[in-house]
PDB file of C-alpha atoms in Angstrom:
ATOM      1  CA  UNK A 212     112.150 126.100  91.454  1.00  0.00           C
ATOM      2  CA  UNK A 213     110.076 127.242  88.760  1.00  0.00           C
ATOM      3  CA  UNK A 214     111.113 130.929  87.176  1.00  0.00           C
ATOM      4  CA  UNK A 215     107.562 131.083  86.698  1.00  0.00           C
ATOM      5  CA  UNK A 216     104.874 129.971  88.451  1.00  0.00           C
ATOM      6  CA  UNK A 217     101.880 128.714  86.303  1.00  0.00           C
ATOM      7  CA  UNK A 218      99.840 131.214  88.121  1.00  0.00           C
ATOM      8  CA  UNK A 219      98.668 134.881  87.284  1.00  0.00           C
ATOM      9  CA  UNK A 220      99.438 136.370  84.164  1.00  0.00           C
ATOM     10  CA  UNK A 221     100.384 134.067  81.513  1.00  0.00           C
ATOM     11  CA  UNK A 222      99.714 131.054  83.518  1.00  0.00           C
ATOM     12  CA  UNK A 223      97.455 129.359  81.182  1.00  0.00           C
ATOM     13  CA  UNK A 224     100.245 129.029  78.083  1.00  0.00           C
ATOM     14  CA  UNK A 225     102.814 127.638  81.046  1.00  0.00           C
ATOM     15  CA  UNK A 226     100.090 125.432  81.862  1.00  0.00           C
ATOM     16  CA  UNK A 227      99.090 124.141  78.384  1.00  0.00           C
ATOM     17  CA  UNK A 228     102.984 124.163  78.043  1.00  0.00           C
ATOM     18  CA  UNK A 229     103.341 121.551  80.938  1.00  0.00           C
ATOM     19  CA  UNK A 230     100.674 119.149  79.849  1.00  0.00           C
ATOM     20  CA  UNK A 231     102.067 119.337  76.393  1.00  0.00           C
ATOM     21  CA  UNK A 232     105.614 118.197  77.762  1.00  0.00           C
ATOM     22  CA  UNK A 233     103.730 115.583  79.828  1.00  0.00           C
ATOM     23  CA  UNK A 234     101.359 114.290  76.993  1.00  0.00           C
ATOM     24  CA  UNK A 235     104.556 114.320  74.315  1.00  0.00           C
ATOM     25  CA  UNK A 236     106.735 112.421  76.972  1.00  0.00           C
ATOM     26  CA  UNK A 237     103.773 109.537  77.828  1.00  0.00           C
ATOM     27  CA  UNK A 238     103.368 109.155  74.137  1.00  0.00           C
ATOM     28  CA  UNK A 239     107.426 108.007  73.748  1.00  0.00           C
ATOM     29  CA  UNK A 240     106.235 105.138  76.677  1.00  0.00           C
ATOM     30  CA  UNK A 241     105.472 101.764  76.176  1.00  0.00           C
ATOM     31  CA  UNK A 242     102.409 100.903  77.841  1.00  0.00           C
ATOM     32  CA  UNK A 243     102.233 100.585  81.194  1.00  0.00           C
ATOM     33  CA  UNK A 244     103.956 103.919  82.089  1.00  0.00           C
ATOM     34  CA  UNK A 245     102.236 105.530  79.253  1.00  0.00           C
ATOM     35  CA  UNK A 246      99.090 104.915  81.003  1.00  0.00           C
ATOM     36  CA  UNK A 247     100.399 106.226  84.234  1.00  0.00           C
ATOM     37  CA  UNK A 248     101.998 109.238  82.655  1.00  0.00           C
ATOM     38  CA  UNK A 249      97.956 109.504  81.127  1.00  0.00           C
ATOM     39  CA  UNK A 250      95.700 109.027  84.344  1.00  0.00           C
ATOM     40  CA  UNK A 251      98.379 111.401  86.195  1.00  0.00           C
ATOM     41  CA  UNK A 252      97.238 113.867  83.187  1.00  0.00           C
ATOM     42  CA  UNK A 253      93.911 113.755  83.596  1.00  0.00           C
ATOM     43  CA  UNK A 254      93.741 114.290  87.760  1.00  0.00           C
ATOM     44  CA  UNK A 255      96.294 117.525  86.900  1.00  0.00           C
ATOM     45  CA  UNK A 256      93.474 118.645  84.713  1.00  0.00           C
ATOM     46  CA  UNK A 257      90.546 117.577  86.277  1.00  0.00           C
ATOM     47  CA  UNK A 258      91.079 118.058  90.141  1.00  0.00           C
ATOM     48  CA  UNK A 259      94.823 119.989  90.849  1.00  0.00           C
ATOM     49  CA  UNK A 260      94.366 123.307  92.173  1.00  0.00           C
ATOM     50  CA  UNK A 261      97.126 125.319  90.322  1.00  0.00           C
ATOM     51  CA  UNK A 262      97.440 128.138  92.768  1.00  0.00           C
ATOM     52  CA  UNK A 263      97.822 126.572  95.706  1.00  0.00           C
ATOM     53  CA  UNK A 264      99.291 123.273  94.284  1.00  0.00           C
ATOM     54  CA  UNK A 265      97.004 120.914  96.076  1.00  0.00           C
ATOM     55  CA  UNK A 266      95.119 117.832  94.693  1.00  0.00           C
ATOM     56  CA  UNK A 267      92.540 116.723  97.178  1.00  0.00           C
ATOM     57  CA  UNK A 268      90.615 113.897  95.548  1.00  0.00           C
ATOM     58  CA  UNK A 269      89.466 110.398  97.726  1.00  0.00           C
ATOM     59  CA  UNK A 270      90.674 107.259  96.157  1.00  0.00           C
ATOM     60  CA  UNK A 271      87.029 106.276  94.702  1.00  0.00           C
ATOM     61  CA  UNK A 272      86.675 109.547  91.995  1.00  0.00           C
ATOM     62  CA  UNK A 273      90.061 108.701  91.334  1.00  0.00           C
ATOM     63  CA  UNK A 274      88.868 104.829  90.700  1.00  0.00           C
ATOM     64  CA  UNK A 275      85.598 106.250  88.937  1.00  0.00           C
ATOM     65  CA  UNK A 276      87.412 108.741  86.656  1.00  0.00           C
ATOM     66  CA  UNK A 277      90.869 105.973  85.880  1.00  0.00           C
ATOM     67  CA  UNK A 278      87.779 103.317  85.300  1.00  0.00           C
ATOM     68  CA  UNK A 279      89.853 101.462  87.538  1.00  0.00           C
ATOM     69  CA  UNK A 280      89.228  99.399  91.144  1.00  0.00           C
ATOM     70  CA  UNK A 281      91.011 101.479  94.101  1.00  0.00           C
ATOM     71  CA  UNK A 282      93.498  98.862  94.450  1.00  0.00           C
ATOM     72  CA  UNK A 283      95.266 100.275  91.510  1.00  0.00           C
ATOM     73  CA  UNK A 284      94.512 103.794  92.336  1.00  0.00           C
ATOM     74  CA  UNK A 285      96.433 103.050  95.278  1.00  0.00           C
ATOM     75  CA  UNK A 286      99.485 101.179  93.303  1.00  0.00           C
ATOM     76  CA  UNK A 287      99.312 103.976  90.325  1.00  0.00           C
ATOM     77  CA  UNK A 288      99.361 106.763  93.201  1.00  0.00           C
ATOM     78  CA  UNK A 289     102.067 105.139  94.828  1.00  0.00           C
ATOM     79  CA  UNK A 290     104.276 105.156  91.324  1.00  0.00           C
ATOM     80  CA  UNK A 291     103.425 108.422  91.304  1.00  0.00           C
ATOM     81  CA  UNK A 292     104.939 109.205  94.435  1.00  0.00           C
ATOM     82  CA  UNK A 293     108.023 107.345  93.582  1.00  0.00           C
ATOM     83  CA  UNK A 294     109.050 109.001  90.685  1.00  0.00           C
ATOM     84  CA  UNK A 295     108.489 112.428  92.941  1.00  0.00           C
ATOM     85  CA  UNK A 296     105.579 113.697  90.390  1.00  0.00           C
ATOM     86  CA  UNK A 297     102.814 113.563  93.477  1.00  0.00           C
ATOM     87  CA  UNK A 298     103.669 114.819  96.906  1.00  0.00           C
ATOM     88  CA  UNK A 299     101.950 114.030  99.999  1.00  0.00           C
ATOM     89  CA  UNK A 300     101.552 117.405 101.313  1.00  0.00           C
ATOM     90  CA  UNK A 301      98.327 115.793 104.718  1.00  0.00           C
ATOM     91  CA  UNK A 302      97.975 112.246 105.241  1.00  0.00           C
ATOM     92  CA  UNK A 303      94.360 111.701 104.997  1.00  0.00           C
ATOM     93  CA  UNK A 304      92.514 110.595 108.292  1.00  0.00           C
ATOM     94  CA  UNK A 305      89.351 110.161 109.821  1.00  0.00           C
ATOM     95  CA  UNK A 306      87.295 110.248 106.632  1.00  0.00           C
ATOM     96  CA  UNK A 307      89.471 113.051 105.324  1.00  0.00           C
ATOM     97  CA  UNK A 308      91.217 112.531 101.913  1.00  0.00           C
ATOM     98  CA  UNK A 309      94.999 112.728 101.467  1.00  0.00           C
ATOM     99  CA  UNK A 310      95.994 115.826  99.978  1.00  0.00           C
ATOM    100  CA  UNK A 311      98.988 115.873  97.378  1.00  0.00           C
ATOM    101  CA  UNK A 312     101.252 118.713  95.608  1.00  0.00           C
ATOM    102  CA  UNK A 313     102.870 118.285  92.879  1.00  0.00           C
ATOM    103  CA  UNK A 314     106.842 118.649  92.006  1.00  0.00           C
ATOM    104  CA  UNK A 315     106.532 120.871  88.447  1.00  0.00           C
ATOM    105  CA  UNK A 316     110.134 120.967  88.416  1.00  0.00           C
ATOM    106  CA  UNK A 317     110.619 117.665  88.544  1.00  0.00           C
ATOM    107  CA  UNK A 318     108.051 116.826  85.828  1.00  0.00           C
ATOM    108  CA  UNK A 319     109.522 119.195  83.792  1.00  0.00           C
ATOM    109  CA  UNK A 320     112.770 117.737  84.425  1.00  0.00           C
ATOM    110  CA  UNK A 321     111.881 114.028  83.612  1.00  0.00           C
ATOM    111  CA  UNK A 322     110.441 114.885  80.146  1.00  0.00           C
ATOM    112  CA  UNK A 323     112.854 117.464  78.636  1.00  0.00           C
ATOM    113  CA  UNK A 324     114.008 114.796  76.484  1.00  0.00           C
ATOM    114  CA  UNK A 325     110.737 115.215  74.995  1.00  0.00           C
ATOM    115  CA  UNK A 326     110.753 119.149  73.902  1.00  0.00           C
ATOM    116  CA  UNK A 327     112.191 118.506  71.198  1.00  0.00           C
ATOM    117  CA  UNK A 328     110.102 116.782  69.720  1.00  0.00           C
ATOM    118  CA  UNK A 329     107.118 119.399  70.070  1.00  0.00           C
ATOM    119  CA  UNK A 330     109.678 122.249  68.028  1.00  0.00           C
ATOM    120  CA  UNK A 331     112.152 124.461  68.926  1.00  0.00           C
ATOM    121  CA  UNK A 332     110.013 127.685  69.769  1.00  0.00           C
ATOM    122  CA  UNK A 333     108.734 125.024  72.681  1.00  0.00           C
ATOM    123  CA  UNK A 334     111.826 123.630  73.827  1.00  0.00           C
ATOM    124  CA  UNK A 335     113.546 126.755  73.981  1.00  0.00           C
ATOM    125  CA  UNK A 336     110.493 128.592  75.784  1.00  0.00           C
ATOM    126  CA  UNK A 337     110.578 125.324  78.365  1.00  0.00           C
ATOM    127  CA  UNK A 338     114.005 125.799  78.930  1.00  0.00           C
ATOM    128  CA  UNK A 339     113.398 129.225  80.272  1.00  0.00           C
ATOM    129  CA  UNK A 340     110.638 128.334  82.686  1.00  0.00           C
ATOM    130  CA  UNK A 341     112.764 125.460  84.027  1.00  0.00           C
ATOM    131  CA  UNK A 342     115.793 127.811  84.231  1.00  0.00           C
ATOM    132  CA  UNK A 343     116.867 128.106  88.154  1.00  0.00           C
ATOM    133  CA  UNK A 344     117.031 130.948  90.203  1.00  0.00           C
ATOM    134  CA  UNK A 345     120.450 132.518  90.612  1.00  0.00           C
ATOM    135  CA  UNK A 346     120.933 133.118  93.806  1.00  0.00           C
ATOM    136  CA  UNK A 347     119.275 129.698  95.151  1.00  0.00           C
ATOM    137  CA  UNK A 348     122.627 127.781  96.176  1.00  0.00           C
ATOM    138  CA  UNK A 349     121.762 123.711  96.115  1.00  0.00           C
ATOM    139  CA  UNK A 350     122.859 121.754  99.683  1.00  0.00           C
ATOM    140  CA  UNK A 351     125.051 119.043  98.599  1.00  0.00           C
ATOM    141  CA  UNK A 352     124.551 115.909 101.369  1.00  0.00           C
ATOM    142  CA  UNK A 353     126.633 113.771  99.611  1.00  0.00           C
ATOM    143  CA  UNK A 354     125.915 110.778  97.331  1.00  0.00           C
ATOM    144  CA  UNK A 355     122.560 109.523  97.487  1.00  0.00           C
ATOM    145  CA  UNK A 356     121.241 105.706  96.259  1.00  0.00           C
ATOM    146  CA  UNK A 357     119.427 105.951  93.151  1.00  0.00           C
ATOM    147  CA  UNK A 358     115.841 104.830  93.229  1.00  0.00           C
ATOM    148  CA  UNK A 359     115.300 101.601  93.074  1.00  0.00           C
ATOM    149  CA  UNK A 360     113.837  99.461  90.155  1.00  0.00           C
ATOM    150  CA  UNK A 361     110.418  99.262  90.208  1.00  0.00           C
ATOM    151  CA  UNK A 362     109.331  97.067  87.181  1.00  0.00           C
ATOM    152  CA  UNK A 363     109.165  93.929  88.774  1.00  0.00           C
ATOM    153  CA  UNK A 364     106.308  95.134  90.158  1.00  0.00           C
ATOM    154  CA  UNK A 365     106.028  94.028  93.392  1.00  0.00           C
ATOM    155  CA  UNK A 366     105.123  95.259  96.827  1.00  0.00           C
ATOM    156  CA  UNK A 367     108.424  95.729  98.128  1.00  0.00           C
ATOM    157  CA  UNK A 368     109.656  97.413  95.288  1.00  0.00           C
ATOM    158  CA  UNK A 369     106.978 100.469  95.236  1.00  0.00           C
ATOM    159  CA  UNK A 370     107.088 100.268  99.029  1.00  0.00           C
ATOM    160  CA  UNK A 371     110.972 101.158  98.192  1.00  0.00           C
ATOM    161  CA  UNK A 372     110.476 103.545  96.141  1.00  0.00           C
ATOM    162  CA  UNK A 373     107.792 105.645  97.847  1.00  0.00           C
ATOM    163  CA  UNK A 374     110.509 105.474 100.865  1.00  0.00           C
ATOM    164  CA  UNK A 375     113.342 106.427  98.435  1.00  0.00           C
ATOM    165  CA  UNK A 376     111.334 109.552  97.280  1.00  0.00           C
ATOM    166  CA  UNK A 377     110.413 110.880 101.042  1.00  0.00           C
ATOM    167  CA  UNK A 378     113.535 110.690 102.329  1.00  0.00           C
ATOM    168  CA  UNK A 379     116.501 109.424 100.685  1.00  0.00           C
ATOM    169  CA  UNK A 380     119.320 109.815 103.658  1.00  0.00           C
ATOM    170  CA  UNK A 381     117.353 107.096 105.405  1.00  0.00           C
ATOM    171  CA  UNK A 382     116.751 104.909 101.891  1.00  0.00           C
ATOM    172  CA  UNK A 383     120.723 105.154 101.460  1.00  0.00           C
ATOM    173  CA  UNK A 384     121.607 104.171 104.791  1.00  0.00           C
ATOM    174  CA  UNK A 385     119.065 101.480 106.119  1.00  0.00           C
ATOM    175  CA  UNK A 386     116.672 100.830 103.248  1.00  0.00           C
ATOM    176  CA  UNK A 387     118.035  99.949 100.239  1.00  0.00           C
ATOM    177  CA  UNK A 388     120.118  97.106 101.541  1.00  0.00           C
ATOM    178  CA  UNK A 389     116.607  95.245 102.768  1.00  0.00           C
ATOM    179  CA  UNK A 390     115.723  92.692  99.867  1.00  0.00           C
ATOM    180  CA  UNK A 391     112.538  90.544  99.871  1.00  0.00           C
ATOM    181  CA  UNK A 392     113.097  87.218 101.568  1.00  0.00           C
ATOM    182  CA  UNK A 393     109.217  86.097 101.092  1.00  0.00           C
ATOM    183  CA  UNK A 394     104.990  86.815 101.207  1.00  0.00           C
ATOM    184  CA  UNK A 395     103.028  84.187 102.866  1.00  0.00           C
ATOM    185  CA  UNK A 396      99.243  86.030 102.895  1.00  0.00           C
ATOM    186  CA  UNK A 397      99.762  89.085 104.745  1.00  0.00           C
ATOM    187  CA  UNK A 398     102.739  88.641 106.321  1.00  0.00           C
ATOM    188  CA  UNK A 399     105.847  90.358 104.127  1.00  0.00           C
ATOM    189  CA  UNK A 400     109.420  89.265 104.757  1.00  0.00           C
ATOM    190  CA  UNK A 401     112.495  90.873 104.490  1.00  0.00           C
ATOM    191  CA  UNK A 402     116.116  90.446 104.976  1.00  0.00           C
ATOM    192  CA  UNK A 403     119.276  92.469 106.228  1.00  0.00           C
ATOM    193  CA  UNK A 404     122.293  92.328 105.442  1.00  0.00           C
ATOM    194  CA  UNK A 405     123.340  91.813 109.260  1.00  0.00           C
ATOM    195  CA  UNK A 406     122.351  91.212 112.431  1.00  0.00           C
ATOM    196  CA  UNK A 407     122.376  95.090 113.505  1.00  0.00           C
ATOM    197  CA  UNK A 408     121.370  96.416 110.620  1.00  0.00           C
ATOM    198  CA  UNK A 409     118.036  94.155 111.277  1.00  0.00           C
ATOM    199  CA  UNK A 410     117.981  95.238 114.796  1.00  0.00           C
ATOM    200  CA  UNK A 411     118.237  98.894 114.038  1.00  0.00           C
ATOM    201  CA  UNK A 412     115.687  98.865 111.646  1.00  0.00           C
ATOM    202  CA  UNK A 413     113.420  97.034 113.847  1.00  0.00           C
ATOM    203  CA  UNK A 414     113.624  99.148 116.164  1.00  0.00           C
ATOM    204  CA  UNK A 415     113.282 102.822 114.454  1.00  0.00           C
ATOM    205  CA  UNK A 416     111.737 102.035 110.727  1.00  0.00           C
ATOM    206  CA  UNK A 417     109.563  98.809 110.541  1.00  0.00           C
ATOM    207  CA  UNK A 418     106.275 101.362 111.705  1.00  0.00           C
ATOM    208  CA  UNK A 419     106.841 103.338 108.298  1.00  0.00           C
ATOM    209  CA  UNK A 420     108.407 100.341 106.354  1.00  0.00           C
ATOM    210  CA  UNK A 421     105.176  99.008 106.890  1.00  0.00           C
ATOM    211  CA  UNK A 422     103.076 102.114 106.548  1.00  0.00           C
ATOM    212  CA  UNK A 423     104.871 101.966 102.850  1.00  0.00           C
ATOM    213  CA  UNK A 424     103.939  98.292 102.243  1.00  0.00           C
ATOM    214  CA  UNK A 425     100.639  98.939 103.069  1.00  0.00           C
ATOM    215  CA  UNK A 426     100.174 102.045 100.925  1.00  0.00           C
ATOM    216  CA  UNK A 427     100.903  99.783  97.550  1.00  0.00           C
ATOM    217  CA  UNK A 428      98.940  96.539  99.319  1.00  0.00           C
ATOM    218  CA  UNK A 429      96.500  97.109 101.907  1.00  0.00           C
ATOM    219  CA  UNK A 430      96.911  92.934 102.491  1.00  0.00           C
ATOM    220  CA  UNK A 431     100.025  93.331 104.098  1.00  0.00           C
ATOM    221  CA  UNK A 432      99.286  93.254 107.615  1.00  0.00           C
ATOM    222  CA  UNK A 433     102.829  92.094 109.166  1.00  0.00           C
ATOM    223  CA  UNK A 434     106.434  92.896 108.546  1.00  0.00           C
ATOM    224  CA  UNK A 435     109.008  90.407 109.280  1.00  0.00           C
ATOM    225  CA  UNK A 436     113.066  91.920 109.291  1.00  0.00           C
ATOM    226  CA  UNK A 437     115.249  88.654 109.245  1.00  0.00           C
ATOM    227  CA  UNK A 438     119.407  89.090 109.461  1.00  0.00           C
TER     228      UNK A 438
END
């Protein structure tokens, strides 16, 4: 958590602070993440609602302001996801957009490497606002899969990682061990290592497996589990 909250006093320097980490971190990219690290920039500034940490944007301003088409609004937004930047706080619905927090800590975590780069004063001020509560004890649920790779780029891949990033127990157990067997149109194929596993995930996961496939590709219309 935070030690403080870019709200109420002070909370514009913490905020200028944060994009600054952010905009020093994209520019160390090459370009493909740089980009992302950029368009994730300018929703934070144009649409997040720092006090009660809540983006609530539909995918076409997105597309509009990115000058992009929504299909990679919905592949950016799912990168976002997967590195745990954006949070899906309400699935959208009914003509109602999905709306998002976002995990400061986490940002601020994944470009410290960058602080020093902006000077000391910074990195040393950035270090206190990251600095963790002492008397917040951390639940240790033993050792989780790391996320998965994500820069061949397909389907699968982000589908993994969005799952990774919402709830890693069930990535580590039954999700990571799933590998892409094939794509034929809309119909995605995937492989377990064994008979049960296939079975199990069948029968409790392939709803959200494929809720995550079709978050990255909206084409993907069938999910196949082969053993």
């Amino acid at each position: 958590m935070l030690a403080n909250k870019p709200v109420g006093r002070n909370a514009s320097a913490l905020k200028y602070d944060i994009l600054t980490a952010m905009g020093t971190y994209a520019l160390s990219l090459e370009k493909g993440p740089q980009r992302l690290v950029l368009r994730f920039m300018t929703l934070m500034t144009a649409r997040y609602n720092w006090q009660r940490d809540e983006l609530a944007v539909g995918q076409r301003e997105i597309a509009r302001m990115w000058s992009v088409d929504e299909r990679t609004v919905k592949r950016e937004m799912a990168k976002l996801r997967a590195l745990g930047w954006l949070i899906v706080k309400r699935q959208g619905a009914r003509g109602r957009v999905t709306e998002y927090g976002f995990d400061l800590e986490r940002i601020l975590e994944d470009t410290k490497a960058s602080w020093p780069a902006v000077g000391p004063d910074f990195e040393h001020r950035m270090k206190g606002a990251n600095e963790p509560e002492r008397n917040v004890v951390p639940l240790m649920t033993g050792t989780a899969a790391p996320a998965p790779d994500v820069s061949d780029g397909t389907e699968w891949s982000l589908a993994k990682a969005v799952l990774h990033q919402e709830d890693g127990a069930t990535y580590t157990a039954w999700i990571q061990a799933l590998t892409r067997e094939s794509r034929a149109g809309g119909r995605l194929v995937l492989k377990a290592p064994s008979r049960f596993h296939a079975n199990y995930v069948i029968s409790h996961l392939r709803d959200r497996l494929l809720a995550a496939c079709r978050d990255v590709d909206d084409d993907i219309e069938v999910l196949t589990i082969l053993s």
